[in-house]
Coordinates of N, CA and C in Angstrom, one line a residue:
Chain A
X1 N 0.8 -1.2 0.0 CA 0.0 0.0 0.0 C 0.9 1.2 0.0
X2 N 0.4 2.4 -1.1 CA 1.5 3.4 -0.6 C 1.1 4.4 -0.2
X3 N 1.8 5.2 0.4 CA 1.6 6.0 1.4 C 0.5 7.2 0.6
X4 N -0.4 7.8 1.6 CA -0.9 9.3 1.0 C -0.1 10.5 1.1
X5 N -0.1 11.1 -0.4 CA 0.5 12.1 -0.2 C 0.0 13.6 0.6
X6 N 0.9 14.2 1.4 CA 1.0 15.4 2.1 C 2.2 16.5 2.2
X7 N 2.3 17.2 1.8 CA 2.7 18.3 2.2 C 3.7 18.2 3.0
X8 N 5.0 18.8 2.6 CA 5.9 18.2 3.9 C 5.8 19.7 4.8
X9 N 5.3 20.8 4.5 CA 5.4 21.4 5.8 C 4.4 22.7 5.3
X10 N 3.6 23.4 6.3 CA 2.7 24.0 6.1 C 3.0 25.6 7.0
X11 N 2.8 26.7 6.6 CA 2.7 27.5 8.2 C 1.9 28.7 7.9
X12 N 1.2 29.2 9.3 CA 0.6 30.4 9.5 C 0.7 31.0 10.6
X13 N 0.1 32.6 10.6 CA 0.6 33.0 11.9 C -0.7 33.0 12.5
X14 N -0.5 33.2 13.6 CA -1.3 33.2 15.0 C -2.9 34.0 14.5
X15 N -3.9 33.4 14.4 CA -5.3 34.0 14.1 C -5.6 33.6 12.5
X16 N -4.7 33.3 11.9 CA -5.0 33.1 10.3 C -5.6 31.7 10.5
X17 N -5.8 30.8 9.3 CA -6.1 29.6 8.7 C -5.2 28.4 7.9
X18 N -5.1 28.0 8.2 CA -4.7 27.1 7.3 C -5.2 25.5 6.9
X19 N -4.7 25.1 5.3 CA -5.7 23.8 5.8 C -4.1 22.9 4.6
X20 N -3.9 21.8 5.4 CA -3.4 20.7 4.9 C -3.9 19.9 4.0
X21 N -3.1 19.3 3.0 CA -4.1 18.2 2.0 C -3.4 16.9 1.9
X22 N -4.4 16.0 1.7 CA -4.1 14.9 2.0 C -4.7 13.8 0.4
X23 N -3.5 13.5 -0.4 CA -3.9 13.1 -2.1 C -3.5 11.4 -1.6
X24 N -4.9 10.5 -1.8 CA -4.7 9.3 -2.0 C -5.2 8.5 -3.4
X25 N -6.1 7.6 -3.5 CA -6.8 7.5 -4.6 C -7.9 7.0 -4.3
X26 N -8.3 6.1 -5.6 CA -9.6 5.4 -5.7 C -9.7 4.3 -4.6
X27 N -8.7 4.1 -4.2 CA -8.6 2.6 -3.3 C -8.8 3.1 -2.3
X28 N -8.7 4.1 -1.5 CA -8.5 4.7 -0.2 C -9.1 6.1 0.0
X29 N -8.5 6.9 -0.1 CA -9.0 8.3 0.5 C -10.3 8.2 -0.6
X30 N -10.3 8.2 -1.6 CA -11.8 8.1 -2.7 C -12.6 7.4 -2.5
X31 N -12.5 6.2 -1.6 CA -13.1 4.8 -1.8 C -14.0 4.6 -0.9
X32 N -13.9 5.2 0.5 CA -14.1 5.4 2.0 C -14.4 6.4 2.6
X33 N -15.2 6.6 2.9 CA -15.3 7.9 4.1 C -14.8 7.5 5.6
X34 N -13.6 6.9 5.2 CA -12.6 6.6 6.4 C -11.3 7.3 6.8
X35 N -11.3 8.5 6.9 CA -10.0 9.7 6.8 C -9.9 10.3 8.2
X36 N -8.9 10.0 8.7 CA -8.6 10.1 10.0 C -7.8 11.4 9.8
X37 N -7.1 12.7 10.9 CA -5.9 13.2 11.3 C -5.3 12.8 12.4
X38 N -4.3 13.1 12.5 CA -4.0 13.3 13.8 C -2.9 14.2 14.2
X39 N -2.8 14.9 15.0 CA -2.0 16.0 15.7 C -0.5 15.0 16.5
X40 N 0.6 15.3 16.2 CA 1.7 14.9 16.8 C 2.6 16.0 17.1
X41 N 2.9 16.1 19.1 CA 3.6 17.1 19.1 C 5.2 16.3 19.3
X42 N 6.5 17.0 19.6 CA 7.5 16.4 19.6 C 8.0 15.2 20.8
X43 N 8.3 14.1 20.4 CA 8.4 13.1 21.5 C 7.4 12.6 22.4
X44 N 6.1 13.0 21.4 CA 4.7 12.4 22.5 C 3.5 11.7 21.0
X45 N 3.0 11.1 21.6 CA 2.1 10.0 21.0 C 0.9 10.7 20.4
X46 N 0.9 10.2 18.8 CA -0.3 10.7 18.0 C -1.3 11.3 18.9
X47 N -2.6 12.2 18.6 CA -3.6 12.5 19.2 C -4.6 12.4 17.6
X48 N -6.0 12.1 18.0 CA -7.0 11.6 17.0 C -7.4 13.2 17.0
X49 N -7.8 13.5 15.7 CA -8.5 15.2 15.8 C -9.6 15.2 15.2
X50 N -9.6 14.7 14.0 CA -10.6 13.9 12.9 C -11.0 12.4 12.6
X51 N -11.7 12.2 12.4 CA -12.2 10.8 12.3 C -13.3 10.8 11.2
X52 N -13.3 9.6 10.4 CA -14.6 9.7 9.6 C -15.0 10.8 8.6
X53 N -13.8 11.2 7.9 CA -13.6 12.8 7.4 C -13.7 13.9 8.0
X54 N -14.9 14.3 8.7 CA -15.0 15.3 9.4 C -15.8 15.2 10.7
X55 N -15.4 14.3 11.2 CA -16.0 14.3 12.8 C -14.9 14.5 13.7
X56 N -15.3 15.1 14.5 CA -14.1 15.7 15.6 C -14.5 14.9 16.9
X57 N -13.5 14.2 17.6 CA -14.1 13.3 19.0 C -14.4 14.7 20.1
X58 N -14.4 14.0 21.2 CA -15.1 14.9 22.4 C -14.0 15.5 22.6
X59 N -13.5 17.1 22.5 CA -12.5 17.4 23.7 C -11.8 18.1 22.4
X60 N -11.8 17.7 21.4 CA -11.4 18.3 20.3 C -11.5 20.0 19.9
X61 N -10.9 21.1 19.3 CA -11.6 22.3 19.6 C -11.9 22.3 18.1
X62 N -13.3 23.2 18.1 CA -14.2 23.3 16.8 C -13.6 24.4 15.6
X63 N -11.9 24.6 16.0 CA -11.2 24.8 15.0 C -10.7 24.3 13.8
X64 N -10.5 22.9 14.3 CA -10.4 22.0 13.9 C -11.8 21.3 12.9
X65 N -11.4 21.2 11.6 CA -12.5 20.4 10.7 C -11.7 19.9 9.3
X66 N -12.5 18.6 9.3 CA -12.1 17.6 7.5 C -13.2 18.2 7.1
X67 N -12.7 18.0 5.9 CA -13.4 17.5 4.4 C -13.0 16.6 3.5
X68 N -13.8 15.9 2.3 CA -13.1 15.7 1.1 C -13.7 15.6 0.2
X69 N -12.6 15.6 -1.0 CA -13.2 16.4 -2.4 C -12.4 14.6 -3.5
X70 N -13.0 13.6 -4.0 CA -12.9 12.9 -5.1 C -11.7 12.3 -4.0
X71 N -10.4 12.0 -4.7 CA -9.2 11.4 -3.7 C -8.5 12.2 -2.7
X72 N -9.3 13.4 -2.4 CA -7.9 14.4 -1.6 C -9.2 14.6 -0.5
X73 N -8.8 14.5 0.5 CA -9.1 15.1 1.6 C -8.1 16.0 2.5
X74 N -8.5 16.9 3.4 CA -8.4 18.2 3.7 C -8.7 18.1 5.1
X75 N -7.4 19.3 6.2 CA -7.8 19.2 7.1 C -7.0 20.9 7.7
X76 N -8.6 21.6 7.6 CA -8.3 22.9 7.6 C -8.1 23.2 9.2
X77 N -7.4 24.4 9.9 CA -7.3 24.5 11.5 C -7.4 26.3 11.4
X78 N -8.6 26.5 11.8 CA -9.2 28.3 11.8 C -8.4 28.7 13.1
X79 N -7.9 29.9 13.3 CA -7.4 30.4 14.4 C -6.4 30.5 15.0
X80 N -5.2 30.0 13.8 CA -3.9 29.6 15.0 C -3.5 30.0 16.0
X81 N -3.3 29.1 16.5 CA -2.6 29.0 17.7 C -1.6 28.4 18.4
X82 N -0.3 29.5 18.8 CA 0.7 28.5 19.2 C 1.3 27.1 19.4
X83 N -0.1 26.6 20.3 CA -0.2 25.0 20.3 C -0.3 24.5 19.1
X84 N -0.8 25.2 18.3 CA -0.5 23.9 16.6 C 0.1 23.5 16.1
X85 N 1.0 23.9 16.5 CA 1.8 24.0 15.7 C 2.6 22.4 16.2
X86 N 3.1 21.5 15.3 CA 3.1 20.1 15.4 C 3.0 19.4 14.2
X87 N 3.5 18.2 13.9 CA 3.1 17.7 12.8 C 2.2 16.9 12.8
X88 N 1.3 17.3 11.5 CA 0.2 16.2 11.3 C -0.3 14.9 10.3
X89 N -0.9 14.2 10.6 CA -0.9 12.8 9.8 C -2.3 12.4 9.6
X90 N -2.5 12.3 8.0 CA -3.7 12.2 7.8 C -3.5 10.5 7.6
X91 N -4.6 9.6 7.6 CA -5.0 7.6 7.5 C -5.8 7.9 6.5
X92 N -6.0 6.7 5.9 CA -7.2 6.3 5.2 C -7.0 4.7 5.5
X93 N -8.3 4.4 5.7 CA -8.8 3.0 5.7 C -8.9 2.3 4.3
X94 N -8.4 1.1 4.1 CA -8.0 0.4 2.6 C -8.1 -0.9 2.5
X95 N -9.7 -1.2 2.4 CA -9.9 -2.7 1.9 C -9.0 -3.5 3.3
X96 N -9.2 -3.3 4.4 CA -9.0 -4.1 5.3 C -7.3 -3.8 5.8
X97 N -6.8 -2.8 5.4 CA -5.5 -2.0 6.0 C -5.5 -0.9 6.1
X98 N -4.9 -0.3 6.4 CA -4.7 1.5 7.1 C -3.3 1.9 6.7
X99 N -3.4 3.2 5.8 CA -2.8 3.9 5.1 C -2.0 5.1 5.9
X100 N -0.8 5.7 6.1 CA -0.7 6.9 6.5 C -0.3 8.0 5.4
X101 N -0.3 9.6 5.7 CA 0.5 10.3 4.7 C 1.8 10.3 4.8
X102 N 2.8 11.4 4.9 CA 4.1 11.4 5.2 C 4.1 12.2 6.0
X103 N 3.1 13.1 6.3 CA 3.3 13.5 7.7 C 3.5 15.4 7.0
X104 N 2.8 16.3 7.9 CA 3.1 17.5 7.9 C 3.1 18.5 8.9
X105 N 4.7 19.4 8.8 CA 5.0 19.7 9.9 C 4.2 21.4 9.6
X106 N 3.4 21.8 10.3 CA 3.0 23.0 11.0 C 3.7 24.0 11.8
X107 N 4.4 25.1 10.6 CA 5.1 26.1 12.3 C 3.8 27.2 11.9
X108 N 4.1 27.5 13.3 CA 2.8 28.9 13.5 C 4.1 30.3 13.6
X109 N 4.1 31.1 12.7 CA 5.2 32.0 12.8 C 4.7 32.7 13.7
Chain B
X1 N -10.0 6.4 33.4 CA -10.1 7.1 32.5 C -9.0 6.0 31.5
X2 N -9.1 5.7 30.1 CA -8.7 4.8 29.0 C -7.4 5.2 29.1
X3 N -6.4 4.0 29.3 CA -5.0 4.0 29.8 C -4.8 3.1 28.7
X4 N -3.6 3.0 28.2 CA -2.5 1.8 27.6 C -1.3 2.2 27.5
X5 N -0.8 1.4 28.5 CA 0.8 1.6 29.1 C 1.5 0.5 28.6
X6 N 2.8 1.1 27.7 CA 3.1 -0.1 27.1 C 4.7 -0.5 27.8
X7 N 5.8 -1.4 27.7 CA 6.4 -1.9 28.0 C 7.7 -1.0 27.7
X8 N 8.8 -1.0 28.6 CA 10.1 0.0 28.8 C 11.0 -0.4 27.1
X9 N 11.7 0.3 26.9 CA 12.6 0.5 25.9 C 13.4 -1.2 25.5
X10 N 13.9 -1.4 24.8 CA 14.6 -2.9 24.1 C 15.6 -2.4 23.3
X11 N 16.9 -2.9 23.8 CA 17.7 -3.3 22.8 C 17.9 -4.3 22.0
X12 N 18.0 -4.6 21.0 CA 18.5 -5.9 20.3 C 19.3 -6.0 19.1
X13 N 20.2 -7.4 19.4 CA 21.1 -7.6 18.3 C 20.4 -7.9 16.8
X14 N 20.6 -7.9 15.6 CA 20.0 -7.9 14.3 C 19.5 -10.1 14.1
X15 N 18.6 -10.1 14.1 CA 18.2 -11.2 14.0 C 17.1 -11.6 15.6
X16 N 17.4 -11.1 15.9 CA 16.7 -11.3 17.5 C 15.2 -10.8 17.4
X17 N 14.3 -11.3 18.5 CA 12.9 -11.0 18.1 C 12.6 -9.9 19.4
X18 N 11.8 -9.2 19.4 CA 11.0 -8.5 20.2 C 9.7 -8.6 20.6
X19 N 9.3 -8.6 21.6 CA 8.0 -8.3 22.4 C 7.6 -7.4 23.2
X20 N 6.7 -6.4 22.3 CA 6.6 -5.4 23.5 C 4.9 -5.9 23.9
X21 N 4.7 -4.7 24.9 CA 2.9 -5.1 25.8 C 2.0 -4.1 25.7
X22 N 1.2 -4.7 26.1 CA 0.4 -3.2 25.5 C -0.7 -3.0 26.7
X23 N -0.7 -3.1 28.3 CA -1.6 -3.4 29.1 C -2.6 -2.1 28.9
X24 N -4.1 -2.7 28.7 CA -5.3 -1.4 28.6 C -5.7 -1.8 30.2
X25 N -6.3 -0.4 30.5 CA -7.3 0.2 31.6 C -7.8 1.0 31.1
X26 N -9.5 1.0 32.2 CA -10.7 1.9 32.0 C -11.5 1.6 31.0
X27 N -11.2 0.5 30.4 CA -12.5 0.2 29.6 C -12.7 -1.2 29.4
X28 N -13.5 -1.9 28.8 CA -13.7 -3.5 28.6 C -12.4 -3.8 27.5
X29 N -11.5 -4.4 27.5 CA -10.5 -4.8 26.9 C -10.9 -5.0 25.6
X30 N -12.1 -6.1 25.8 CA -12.1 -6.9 24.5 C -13.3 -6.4 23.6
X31 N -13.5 -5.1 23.8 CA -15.1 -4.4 23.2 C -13.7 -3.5 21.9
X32 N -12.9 -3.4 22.1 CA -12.0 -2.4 21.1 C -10.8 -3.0 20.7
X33 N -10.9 -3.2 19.6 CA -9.4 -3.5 18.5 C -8.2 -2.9 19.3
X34 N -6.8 -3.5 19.0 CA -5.6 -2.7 19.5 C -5.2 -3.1 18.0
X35 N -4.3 -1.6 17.6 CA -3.3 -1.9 16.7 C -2.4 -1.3 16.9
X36 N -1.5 -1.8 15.7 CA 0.4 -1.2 16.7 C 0.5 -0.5 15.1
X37 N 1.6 0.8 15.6 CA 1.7 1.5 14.4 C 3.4 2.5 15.4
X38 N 4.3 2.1 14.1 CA 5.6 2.2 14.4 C 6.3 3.6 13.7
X39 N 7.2 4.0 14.4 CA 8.1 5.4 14.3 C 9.2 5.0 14.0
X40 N 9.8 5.6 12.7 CA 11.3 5.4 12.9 C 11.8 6.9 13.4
X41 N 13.1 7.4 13.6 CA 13.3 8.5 14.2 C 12.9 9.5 13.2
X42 N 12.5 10.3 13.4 CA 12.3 11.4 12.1 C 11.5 11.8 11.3
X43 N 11.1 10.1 11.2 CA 10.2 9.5 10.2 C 8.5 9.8 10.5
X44 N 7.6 9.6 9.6 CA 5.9 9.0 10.0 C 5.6 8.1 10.4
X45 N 4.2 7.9 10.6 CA 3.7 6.7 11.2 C 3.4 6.1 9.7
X46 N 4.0 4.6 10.2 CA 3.8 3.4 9.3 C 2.9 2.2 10.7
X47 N 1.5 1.9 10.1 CA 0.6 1.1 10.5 C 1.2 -0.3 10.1
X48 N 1.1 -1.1 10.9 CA 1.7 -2.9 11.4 C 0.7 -3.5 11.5
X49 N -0.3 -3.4 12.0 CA -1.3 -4.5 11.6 C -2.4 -3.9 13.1
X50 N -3.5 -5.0 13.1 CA -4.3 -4.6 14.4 C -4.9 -6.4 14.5
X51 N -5.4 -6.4 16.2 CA -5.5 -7.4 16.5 C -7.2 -7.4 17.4
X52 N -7.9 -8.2 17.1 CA -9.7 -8.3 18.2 C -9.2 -8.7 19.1
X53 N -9.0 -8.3 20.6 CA -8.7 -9.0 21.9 C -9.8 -9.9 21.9
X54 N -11.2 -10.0 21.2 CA -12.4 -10.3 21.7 C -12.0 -12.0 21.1
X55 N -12.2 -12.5 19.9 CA -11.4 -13.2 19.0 C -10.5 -13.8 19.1
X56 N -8.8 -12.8 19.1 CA -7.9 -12.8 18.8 C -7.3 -12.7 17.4
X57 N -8.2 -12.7 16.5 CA -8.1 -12.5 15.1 C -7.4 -11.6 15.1
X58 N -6.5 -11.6 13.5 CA -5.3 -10.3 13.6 C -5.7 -10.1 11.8
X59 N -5.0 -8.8 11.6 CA -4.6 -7.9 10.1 C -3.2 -7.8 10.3
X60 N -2.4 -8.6 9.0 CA -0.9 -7.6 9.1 C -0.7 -6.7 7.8
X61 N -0.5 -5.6 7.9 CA 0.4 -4.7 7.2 C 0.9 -5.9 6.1
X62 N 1.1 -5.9 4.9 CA 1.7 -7.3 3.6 C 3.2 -6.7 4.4
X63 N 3.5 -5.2 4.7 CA 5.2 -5.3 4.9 C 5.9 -6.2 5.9
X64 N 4.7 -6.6 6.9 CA 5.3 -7.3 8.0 C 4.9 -8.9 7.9
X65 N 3.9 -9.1 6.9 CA 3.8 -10.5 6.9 C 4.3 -11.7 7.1
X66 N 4.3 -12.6 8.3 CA 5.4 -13.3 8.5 C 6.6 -13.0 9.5
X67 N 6.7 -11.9 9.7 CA 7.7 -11.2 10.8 C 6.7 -10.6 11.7
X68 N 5.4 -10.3 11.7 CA 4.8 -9.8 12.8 C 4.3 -11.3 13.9
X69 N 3.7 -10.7 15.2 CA 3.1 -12.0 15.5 C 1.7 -10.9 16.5
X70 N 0.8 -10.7 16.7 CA 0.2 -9.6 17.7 C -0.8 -11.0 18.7
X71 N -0.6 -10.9 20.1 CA -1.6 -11.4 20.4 C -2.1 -10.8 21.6
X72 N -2.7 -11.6 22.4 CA -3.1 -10.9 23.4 C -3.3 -12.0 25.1
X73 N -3.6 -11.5 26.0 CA -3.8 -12.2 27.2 C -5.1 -11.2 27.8
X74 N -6.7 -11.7 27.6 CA -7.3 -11.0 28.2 C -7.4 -10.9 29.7
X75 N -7.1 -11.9 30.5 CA -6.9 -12.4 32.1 C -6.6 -11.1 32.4
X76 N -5.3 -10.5 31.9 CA -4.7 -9.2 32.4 C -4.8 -7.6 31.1
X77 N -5.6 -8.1 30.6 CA -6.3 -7.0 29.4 C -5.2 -6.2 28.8
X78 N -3.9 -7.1 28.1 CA -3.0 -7.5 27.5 C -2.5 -7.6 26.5
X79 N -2.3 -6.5 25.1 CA -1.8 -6.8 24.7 C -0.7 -7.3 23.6
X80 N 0.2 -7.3 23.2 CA 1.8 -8.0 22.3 C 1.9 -7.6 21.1
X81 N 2.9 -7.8 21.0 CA 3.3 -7.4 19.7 C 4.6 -7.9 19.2
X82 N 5.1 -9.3 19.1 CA 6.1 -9.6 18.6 C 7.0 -9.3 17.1
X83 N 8.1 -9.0 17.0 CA 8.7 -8.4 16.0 C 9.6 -9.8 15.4
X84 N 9.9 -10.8 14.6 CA 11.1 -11.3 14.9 C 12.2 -10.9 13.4
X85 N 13.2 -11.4 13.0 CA 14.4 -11.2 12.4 C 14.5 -9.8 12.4
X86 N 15.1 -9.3 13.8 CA 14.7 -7.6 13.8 C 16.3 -7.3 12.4
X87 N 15.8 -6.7 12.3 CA 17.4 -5.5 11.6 C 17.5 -4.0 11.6
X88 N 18.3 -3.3 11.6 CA 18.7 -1.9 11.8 C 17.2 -1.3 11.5
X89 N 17.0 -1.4 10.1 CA 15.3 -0.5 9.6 C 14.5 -0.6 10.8
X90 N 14.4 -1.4 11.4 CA 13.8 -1.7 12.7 C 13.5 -0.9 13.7
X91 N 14.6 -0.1 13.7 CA 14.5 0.4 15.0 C 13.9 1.8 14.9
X92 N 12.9 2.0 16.0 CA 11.7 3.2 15.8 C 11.5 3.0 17.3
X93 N 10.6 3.6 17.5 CA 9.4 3.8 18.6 C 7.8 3.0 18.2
X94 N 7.6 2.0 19.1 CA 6.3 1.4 18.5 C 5.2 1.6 19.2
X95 N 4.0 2.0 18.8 CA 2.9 2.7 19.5 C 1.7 1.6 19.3
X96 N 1.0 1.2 20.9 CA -0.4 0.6 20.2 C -1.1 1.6 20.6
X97 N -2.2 1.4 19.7 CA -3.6 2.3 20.1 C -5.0 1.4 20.0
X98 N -5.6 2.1 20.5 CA -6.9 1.3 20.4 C -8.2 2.3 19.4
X99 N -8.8 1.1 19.1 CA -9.7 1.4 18.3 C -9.6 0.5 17.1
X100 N -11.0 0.5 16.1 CA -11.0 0.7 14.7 C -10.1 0.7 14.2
X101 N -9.3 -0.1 13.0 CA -7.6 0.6 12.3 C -8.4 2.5 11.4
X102 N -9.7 2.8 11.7 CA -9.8 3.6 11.1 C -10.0 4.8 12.0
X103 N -9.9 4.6 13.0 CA -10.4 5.9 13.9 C -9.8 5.0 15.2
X104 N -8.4 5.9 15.5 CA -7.7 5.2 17.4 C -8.0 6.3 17.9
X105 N -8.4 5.8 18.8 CA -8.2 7.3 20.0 C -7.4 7.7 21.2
X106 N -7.2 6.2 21.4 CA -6.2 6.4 22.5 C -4.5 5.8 22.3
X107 N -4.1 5.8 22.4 CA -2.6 5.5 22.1 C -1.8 5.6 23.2
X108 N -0.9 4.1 23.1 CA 0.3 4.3 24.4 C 1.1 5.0 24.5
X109 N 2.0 5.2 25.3 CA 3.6 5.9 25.3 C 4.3 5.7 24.5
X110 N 4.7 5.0 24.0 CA 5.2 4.2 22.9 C 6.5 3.5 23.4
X111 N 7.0 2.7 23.1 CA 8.6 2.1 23.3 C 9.3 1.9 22.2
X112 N 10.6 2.4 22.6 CA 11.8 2.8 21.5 C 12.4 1.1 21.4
X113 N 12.5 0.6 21.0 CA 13.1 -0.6 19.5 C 14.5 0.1 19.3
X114 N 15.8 -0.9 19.7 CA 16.7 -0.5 19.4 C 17.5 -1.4 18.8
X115 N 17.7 -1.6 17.5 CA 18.8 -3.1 16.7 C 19.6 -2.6 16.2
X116 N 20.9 -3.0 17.0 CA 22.1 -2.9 17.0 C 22.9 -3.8 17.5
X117 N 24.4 -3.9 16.3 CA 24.9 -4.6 17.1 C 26.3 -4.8 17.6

């Protein structure tokens, strides 16, 4: 399976927007409405932000939202804020495996 | 509150196998999937496979086919992840989390995998 492509690094300043993209294909990010993120800050363990393209779990802030468009899904963050800054990793679910991207690193200038 | 504490750091010589653990608290063990999903330094997350505590049924990743082993011990809500013919590429940080391979939500601390020799 190969990896979904992403962005190797993203940035905005404090109060702007930004949104990361995530290019898989027909097999995966197209195939499924199974598109995960996740937030990783340095030397500490994935955190879930997105699930299910655009559902956010409990505890999550409503900055945070997916979408997706054909094979590319999207994972926009309104408001930055210092804490965002981190890299993130979008999944897709794939006929009974799980896909990651390459990962994208977020500085908030 | 949903814990999974996983086992202290490993060194190992190239060909040696590994076992790390994956103990869950605060919830019913065997109601949620655990899968393991590995770090090399630097690197992304590459997904290894996931395992039904409920079952024991497993998925491996085609990369680890045959080199993975995942199982579990529900008595102590438990659970594994064996690695074997480790070699240098090997060595990462290995994370289980629980859940769905499509949506984890909780994830361990992870443990550093070190093959060297």
């Amino acid at each position: 399976q190969s990896a979904l492509t992403q962005p190797a690094s993203v940035s905005g300043s404090p109060g702007q927007s930004i949104t990361i993209s995530c290019t898989g294909t027909s097999s995966d990010v197209g195939g499924y409405n199974y598109v995960s993120w996740y937030q990783q800050h340095p030397g500490k363990a994935p955190k879930l932000m997105i699930y299910d393209v655009s559902n956010r779990p409990s505890g999550v802030s409503n900055r945070f939202s997916g979408s997706k468009s054909g094979n590319t899904a999207s994972l926009t963050i309104s408001g930055l804020q210092a804490e965002d800054e981190a890299d993130y990793y979008c999944s897709s679910y794939t006929s009974s495996f799980l896909v990651f991207g390459g990962g994208t690193k977020l500085t908030v200038l | 509150q949903v814990q999974l504490v996983q086992s202290g750091a490993e060194v190992k010589k190239p060909g040696a196998s590994v076992k790390v653990s994956c103990k869950a608290s605060g919830y019913t063990f065997t109601s949620y999937d655990i899968n393991w999903v590995r770090q090399a330094t630097g690197q992304g997350l590459e997904w290894m496979g996931w395992m039904n505590p409920n079952s024991g049924n497993t998925g491996y990743a085609q990369k680890f086919q045959g080199r993975v082993t995942m199982t579990r011990n529900t008595s102590i809500s438990t659970a594994y992840m064996e690695l074997s013919s480790l070699r240098s590429e090997d060595t990462a940080v290995y994370y289980c989390a629980r859940g769905p391979l499509q949506l984890m939500d909780y994830w361990g601390q992870g443990t550093l995998v070190t093959v060297s020799s």
